[in-house]
XYZ file of C-alpha atoms in Angstrom:
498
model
C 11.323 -60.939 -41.166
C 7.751 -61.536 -40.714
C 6.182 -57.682 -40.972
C 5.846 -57.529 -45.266
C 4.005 -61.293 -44.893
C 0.967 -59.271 -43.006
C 0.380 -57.400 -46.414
C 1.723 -59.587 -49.140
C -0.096 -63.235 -48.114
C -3.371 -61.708 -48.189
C -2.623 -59.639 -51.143
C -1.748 -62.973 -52.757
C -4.518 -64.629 -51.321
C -6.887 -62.246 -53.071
C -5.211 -63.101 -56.405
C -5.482 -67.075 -55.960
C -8.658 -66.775 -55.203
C -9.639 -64.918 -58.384
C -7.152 -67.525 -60.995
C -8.007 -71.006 -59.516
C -11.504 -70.861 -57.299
C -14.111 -69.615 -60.405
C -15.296 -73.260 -60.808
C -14.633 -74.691 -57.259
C -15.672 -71.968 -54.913
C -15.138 -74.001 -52.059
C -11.374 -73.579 -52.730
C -11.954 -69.953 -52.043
C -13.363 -70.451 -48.212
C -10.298 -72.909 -47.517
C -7.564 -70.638 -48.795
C -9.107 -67.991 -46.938
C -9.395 -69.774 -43.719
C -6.175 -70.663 -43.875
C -4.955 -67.185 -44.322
C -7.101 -66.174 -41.330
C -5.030 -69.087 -39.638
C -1.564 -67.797 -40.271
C -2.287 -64.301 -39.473
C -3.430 -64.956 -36.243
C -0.724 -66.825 -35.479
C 1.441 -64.473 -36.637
C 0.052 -61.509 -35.490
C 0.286 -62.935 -31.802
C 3.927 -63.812 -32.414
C 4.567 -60.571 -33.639
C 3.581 -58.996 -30.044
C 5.799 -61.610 -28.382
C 8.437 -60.628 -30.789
C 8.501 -57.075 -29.511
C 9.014 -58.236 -26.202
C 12.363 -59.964 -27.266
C 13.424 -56.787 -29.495
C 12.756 -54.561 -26.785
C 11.612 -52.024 -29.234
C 10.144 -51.259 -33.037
C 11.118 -53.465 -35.671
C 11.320 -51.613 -38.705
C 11.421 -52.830 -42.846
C 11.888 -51.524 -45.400
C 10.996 -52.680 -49.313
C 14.029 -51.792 -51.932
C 16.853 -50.157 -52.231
C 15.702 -46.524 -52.526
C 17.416 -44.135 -50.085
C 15.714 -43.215 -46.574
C 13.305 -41.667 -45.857
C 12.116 -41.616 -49.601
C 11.916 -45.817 -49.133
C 8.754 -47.806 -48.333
C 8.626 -48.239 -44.847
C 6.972 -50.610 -42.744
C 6.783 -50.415 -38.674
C 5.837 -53.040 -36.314
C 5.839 -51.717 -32.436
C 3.254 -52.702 -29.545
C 0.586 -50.502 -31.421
C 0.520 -51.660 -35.186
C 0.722 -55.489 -33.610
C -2.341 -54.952 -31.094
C -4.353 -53.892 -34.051
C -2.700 -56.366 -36.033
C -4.164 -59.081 -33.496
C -7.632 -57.646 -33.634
C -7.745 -57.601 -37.544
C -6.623 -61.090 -37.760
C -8.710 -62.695 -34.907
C -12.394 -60.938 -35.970
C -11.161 -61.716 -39.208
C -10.663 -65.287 -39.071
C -14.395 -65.552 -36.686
C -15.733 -63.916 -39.640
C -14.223 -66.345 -42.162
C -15.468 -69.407 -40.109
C -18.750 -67.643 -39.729
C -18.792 -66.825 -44.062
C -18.403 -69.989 -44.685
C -21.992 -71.352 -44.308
C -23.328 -67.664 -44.382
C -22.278 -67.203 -48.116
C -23.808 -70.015 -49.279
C -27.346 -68.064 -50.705
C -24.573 -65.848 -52.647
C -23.461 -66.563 -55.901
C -19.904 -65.434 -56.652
C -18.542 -66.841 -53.436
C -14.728 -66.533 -54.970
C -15.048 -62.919 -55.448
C -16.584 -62.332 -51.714
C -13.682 -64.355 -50.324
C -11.163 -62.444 -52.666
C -12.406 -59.211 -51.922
C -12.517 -59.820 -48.446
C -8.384 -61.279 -48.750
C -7.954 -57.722 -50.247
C -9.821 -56.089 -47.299
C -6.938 -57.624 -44.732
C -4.486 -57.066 -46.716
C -4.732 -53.140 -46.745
C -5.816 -52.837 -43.229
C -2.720 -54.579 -42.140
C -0.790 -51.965 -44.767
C -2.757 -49.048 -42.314
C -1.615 -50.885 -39.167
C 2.084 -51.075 -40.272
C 2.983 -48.496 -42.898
C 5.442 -45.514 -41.470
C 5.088 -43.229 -44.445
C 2.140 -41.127 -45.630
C 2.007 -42.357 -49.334
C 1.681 -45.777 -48.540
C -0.921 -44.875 -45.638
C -3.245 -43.562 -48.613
C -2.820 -46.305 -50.664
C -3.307 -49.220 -48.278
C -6.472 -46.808 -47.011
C -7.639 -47.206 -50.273
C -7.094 -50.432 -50.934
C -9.497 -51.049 -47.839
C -11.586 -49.467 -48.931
C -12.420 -50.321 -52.585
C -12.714 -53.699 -51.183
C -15.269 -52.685 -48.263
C -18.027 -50.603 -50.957
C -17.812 -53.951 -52.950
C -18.637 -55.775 -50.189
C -20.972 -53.760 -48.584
C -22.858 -53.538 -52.078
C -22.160 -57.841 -52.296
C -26.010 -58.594 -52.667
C -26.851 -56.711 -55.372
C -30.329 -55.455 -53.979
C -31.439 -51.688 -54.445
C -30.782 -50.732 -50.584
C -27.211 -52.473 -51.022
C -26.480 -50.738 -53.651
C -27.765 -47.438 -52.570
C -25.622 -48.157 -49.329
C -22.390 -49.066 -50.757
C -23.064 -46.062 -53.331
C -23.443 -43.521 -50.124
C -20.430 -45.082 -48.752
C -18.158 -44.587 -51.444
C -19.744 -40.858 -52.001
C -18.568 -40.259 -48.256
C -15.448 -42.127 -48.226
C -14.179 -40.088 -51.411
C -14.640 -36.935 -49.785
C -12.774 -38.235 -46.683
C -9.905 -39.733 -48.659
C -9.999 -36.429 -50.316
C -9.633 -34.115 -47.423
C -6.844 -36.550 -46.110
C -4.855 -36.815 -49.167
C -5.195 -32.937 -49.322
C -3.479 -32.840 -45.452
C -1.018 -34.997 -46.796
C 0.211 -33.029 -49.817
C 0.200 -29.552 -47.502
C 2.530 -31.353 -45.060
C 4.893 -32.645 -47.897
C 4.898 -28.980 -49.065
C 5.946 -27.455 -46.137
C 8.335 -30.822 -44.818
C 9.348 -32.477 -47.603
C 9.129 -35.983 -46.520
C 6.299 -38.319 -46.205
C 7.882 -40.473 -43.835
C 5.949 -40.059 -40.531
C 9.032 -40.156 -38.211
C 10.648 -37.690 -40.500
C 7.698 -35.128 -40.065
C 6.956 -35.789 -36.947
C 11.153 -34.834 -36.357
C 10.081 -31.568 -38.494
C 7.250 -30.550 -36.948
C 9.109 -30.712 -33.555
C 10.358 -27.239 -34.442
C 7.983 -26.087 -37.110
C 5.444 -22.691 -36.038
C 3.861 -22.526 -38.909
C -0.227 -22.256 -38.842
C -0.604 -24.221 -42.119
C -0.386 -27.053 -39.734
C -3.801 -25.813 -37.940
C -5.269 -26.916 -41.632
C -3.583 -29.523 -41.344
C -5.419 -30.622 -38.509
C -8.866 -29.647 -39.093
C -8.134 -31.927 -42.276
C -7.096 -34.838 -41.258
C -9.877 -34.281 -38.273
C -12.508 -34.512 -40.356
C -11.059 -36.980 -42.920
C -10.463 -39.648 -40.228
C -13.516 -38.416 -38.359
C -15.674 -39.741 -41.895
C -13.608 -43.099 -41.583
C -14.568 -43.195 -37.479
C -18.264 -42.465 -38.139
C -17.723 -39.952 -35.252
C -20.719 -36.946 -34.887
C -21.042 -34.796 -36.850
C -19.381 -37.266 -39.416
C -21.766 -39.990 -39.105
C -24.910 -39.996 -41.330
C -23.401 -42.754 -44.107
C -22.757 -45.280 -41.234
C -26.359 -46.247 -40.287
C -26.967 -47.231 -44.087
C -23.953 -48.898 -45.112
C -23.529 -51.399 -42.078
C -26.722 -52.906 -41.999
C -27.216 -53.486 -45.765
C -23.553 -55.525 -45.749
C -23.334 -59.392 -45.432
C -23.574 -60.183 -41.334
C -19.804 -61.105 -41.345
C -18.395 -58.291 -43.185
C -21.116 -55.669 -41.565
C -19.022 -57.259 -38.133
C -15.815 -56.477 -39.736
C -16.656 -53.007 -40.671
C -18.079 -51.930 -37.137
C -15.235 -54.402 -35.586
C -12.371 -53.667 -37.043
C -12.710 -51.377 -40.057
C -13.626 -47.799 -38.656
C -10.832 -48.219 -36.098
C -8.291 -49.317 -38.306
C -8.784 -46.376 -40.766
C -10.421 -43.950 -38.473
C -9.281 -44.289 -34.633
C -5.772 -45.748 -34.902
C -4.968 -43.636 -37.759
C -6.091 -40.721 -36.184
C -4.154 -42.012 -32.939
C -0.800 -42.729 -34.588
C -1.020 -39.718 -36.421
C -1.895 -36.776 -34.093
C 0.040 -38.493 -30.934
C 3.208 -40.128 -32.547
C 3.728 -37.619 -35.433
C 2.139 -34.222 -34.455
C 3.013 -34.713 -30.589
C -0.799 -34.840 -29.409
C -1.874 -31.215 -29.866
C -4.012 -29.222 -26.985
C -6.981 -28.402 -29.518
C -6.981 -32.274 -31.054
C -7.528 -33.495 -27.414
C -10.096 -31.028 -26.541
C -11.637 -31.581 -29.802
C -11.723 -35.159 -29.429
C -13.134 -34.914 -25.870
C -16.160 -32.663 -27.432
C -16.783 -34.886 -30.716
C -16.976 -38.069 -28.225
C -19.133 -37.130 -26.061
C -21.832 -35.646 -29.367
C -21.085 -39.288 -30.634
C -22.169 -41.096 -27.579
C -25.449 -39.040 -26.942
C -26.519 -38.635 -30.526
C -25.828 -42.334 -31.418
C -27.369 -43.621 -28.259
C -30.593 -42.077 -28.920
C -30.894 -42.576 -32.634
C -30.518 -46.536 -31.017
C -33.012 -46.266 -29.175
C -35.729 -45.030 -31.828
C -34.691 -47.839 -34.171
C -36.827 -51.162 -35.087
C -34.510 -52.225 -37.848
C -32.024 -54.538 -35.821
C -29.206 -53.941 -37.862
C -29.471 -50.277 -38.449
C -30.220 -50.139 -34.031
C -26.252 -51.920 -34.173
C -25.271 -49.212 -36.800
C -26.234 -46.210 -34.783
C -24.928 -48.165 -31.852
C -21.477 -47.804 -33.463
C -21.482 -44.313 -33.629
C -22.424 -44.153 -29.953
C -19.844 -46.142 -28.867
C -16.768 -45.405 -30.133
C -17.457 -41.971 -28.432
C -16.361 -43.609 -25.157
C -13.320 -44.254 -27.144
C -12.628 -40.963 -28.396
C -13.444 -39.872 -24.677
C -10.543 -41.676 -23.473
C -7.544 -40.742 -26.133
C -8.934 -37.037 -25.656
C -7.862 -36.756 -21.973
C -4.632 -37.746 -23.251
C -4.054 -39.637 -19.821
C -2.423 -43.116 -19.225
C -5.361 -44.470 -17.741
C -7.881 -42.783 -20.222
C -5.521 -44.038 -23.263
C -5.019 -47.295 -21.141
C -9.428 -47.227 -21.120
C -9.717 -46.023 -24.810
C -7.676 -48.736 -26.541
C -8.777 -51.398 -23.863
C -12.575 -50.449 -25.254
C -11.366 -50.349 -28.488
C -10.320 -54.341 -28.324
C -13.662 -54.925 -25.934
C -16.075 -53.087 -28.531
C -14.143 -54.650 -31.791
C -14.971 -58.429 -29.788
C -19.044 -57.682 -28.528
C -19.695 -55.571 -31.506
C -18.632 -57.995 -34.133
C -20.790 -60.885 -32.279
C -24.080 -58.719 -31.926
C -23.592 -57.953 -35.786
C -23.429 -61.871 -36.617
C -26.089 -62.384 -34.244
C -28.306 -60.026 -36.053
C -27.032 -62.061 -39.020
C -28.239 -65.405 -37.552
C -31.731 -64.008 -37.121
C -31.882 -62.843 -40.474
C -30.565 -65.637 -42.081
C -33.664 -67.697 -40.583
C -36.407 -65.391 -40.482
C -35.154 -63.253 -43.622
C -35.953 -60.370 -41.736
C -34.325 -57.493 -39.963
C -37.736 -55.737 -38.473
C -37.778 -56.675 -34.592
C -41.207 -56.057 -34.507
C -41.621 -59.115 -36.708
C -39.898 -61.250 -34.092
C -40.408 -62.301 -30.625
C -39.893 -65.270 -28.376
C -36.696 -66.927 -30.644
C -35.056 -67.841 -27.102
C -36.463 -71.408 -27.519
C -36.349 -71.751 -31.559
C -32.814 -69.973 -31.523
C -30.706 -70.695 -28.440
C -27.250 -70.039 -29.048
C -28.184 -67.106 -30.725
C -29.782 -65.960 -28.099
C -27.286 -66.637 -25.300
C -24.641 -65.277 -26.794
C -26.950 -62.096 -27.916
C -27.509 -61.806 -24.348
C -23.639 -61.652 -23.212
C -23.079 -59.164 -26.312
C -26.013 -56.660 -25.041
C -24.551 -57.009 -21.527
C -20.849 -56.207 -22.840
C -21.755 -53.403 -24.459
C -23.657 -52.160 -22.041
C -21.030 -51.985 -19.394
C -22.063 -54.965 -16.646
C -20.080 -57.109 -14.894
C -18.196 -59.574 -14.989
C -17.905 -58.592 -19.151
C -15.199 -57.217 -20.896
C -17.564 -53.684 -21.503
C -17.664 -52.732 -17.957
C -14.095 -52.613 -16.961
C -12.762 -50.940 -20.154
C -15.947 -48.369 -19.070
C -14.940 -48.153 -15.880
C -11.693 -47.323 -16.658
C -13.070 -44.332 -18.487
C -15.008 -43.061 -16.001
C -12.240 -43.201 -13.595
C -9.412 -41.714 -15.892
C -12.376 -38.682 -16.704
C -12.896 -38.196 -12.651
C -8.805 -38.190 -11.875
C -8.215 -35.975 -14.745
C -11.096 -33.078 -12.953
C -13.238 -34.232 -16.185
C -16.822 -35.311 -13.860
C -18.867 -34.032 -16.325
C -17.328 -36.607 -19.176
C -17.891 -39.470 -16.631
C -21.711 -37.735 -16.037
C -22.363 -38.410 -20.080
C -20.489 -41.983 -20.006
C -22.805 -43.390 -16.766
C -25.685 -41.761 -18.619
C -24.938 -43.241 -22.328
C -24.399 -46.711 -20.861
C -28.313 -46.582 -18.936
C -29.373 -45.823 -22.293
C -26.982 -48.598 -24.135
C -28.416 -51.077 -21.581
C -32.123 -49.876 -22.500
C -32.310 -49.989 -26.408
C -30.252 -53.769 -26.009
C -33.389 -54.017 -23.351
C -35.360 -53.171 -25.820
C -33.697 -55.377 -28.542
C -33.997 -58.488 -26.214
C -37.642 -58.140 -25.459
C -38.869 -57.951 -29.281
C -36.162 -60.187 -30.616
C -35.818 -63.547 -27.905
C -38.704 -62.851 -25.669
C -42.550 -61.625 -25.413
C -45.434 -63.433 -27.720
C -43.665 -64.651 -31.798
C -44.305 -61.969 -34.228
C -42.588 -64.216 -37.274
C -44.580 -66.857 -39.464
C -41.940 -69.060 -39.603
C -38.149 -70.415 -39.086
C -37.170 -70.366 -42.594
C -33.525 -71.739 -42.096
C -31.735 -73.603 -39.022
C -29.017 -71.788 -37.943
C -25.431 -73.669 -39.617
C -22.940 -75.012 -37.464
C -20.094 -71.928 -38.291
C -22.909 -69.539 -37.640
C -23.371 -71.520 -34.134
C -19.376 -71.473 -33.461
C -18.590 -68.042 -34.277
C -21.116 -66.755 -31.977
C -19.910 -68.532 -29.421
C -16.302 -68.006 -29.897
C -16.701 -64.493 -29.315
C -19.166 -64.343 -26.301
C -16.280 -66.485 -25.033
C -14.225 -63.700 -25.493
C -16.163 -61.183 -23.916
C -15.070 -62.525 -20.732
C -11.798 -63.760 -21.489
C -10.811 -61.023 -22.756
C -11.311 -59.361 -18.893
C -7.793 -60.847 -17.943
C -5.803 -57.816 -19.869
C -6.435 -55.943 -16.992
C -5.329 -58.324 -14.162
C -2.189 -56.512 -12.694
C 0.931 -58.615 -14.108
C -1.337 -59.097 -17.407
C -1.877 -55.643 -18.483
C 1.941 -54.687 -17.737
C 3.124 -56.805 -20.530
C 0.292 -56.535 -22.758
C -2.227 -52.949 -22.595
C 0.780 -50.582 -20.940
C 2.629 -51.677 -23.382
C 0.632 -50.612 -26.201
C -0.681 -47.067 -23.875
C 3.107 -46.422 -24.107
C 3.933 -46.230 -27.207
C 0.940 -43.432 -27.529
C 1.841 -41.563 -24.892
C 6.031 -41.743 -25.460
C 5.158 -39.094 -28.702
C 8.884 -38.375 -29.268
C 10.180 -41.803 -29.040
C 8.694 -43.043 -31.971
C 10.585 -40.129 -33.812
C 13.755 -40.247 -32.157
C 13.523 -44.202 -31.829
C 12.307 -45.043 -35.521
C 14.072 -41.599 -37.398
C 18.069 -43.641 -36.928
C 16.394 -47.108 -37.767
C 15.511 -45.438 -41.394
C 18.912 -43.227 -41.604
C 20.111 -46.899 -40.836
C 18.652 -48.791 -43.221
C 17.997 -51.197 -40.997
C-alpha cells in the first residue's frame, strides 16, 4: 500500500536532512532529489493504479474504530494533484540545487522544503477534517520559513505578513471545522458529507462563508489577496514557483473543491459565489500586473489574476467548465512555476528584480529567454501552448452554460495577460541594456529546469486529445462532479475497515 509513503518519506526526509547533512550539505540536495524521484514515480503509478482498482483506494493508520480513525484517500483527484506536487517539486529541487548555493544553511532549506511535500501530500490525501488542519499546517509553517529563507528586511516583513494572514485563515477554517463537528459529530468527510445529505440547518450557511473565506486567504482570490504580492516575490525563485505552482491550489483550490463539491454537494450560492470572486480576481490582478516594474511582484499579482479563470470554471459547476478549471489548474501550476524561475535566473545574474534596470538579455541570456517567451505565451492563452486550450475550454463551457458575459471578462483578461508579459518581454530580453553588468552565468540546473518545463507547456497539450483526456482529465472532472459517490463509495470502505 503505497498512499501513507506520499506523507511519511518526505516527513522522514525532512528529519535526515536535519541529523546527518549539518556538515555535508550536499547530502541534503541528494536526499532530496531523490525523494523528488520516488514521488514522481509514485505519484504517476498511483493514477495508473486507480485505473486497475476501478475506484478509491482507501487507508487507514491504527486500530481505532471508523470513522474516528485516520483516514487517508487516494481517487483520480488526490493523485492528479499528487502528480503536480511531485513533478514542480522535483523541477524545483533540480533547479535549488545550484540556486541555493549563495545561502548558507542549505540543510535546513532542503529540510524545510521535505516538510513542505510532505503536508501538501497529507492535504491531497487526508479524508478527515482533523488531519486536513494539521497537514495544512504543517505546509504551512514550512512555507513562512521559506519564504522568510534570506533573512533580509523585505523577507522577513513578507514571510511575517504571510503568517499574519495565514493565521487568520487557518483560524476561520478551524472555526468551520469545530461548528460542523458540533452539529455532525464526525470529522470524517464522507461521514459529514452522508450527514449533511439530510441536514436543514442554517449553521451550515456559516459554515460556508467560513470556509469561503478561509480557503479564499490560502487561494489569494479577490478580495483575499493583498499578502500574495509581498510574500511570493521576496521567496527563493524555486520555492516562490512552488508557492504560485502548487501551494495556493493545494491548500486553497482543491481544498475548497473537495470540500464544497464532494462533502457539501456543491451548493447554489458557493457556485455563484465562486463565479463572482473569479471574475474580481482576474480583472483586479490583471491590472495591478500591468502597473508593476518589479518582475517578481508583476508574477505575484499575475497569480491572483489567474487562478480567477480557475475559479470561473468550478463555479459553473459544468463538466466542461470543471473539465477547463482543473485542466488550467495543471497548465498554470507548469507556465507559472517556469516564469517564477525565470525571474529567478535574471536575478540571480543581474541581482536585480527592477525591469527597468534590464533590457536586451536575449543575447547574454538565451535559454532564459526562450523559455520566458513560451511561459508569457502560455499564460497568455496562444496557440499551440498548453494556456490556450485549457482557456478555451473556459470560454466555451461559460458560452454553453448562457454565461457570455464570463467568457466577455476571460477574452478581455487574457488581451491584458498578453500585454503586461508584452510589456515584461520588451524591458527584460529586448530594447537598449539598462544593467551594468552580468554578475553570474546562469548554472546548468537553472538552464535544465527552465527548459524542462517550457517543454511541458506543450506537452502537456495532449490531455486533451480525445482518447487522452478520457482516461486521464474526465477522470479526475468525475470524481468532482459524482458529489454523492464519494460518500456513498468511500462511507462502506471506512465502516469496512478496509
Amino acid at each position: 500500500m503505497i498512499i501513507p509513503y506520499f506523507v511519511i518519506i518526505p516527513l522522514s526526509a525532512a528529519f535526515l536532512i536535519a541529523l546527518i547533512s549539518r556538515k555535508k550539505e550536499n547530502i541534503a540536495a541528494g536526499i532530496a532529489l531523490i525523494v523528488g524521484i520516488v514521488l514522481t514515480i509514485m505519484s504517476i503509478y498511483s493514477f495508473i493504479l486507480l485505473s486497475k482498482n476501478e475506484g478509491a483506494i482507501y487507508y487507514h493508520f491504527s486500530n481505532w474504530k471508523a470513522p474516528v480513525t485516520i483516514s487517508l484517500v487516494l481517487d483520480y483527484l488526490s493523485s492528479f494533484i499528487l502528480i503536480i506536487i511531485s513533478v514542480i517539486s522535483l523541477i524545483a529541487i533540480f533547479y535549488s540545487l545550484q540556486y541555493t548555493n549563495h545561502y548558507t544553511g542549505k540543510w535546513q532549506y532542503f529540510a524545510l522544503f521535505m516538510l513542505m511535500i510532505s503536508g501538501m501530500n497529507g492535504v491531497a490525501l487526508t479524508g478527515d477534517f482533523f488531519n486536513f488542519y494539521v497537514f495544512m499546517e504543517i505546509t504551512l509553517f514550512s512555507a513562512y520559513s521559506l519564504v522568510a529563507f534570506g533573512c533580509e528586511a523585505e523577507e522577513l516583513e513578507a514571510a511575517f505578513k504571510y503568517a499574519i494572514v495565514g493565521s487568520i485563515s487557518s483560524t476561520m477554517i478551524l472555526f468551520a471545522i469545530g461548528l460542523l463537528y458540533s452539529f455532525t459529530s464526525t470529522l470524517n468527510m464522507a461521514d459529514v458529507g452522508r450527514v449533511l445529505l439530510n441536514e436543514k440547518s442554517k449553521v451550515i450557511y456559516l459554515v460556508y462563508g467560513m470556509l469561503i473565506a478561509g480557503l479564499g486567504l490560502k487561494s489569494a482570490l479577490v478580495p483575499f489577496h493583498a499578502w500574495l504580492p509581498d510574500a511570493h516575490p521576496s521567496a527563493p525563485a524555486p520555492i516562490s514557483s512552488m508557492l504560485s505552482g502548487v501551494l495556493i491550489k493545494v491548500l486553497g483550490t482543491y481544498a475548497m473543491v473537495r470540500i464544497f463539491f464532494n462533502v457539501f454537494n456543491a451548493p447554489q450560492i458557493f457556485l455563484q459565489i465562486m463565479l463572482i470572486l473569479g471574475t474580481f480576481s482576474m480583472v483586479i490582478g490583471g491590472l495591478m500586473s500591468i502597473m508593476q516594474w518589479d518582475i517578481k511582484r508583476m508574477l505575484g499579482y499575475s497569480t491572483v489574476s489567474q487562478i480567477g479563470y480557475i475559479f470561473i470554471g468550478i463555479g459553473l459547476g459544468t463538466p466542461l467548465g470543471i473539465l477547463g478549471a482543473i485542466f488550467y489548474l495543471l497548465s498554470h501550476s507548469i507556465f507559472k512555476s517556469l516564469l517564477f524561475m525565470n525571474a529567478g535566473a535574471v536575478e540571480y545574474a543581474l541581482d536585480t528584480r527592477d525591469m527597468r534596470q534590464m533590457g536586451a538579455l536575449n543575447k547574454k541570456l538565451p535559454v532564459t529567454s526562450f523559455t520566458s517567451m513560451i511561459g508569457s505565451l502560455s499564460i497568455s492563452g496562444i496557440p499551440p501552448f498548453n494556456g490556450f486550450f485549457a482557456k478555451l475550454i473556459i470560454i466555451i463551457a461559460c458560452i454553453q452554460s448562457a454565461h457570455p458575459i464570463y467568457a466577455g471578462w476571460a477574452i478581455l483578461v487574457s488581451i491584458i495577460t498578453l500585454a503586461y508579459y508584452l510589456k515584461m518581454q520588451k524591458h527584460t530580453f529586448y530594447g537598449k541594456p539598462n544593467f551594468k553588468k552580468i554578475y553570474e552565468k546562469v548554472p546548468f540546473t537553472l538552464k535544465t529546469s527552465m527548459i524542462i518545463l517550457a517543454g511541458l507547456c506543450i506537452i502537456s497539450s495532449i490531455l486533451i486529445i480525445p482518447g487522452i483526456k478520457e482516461v486521464t482529465l474526465d477522470k479526475v472532472t468525475q470524481v468532482i462532479l459524482d458529489k454523492t459517490d464519494y460518500i456513498e463509495y468511500i462511507r462502506p470502505l471506512i465502516m469496512g475497515g478496509k
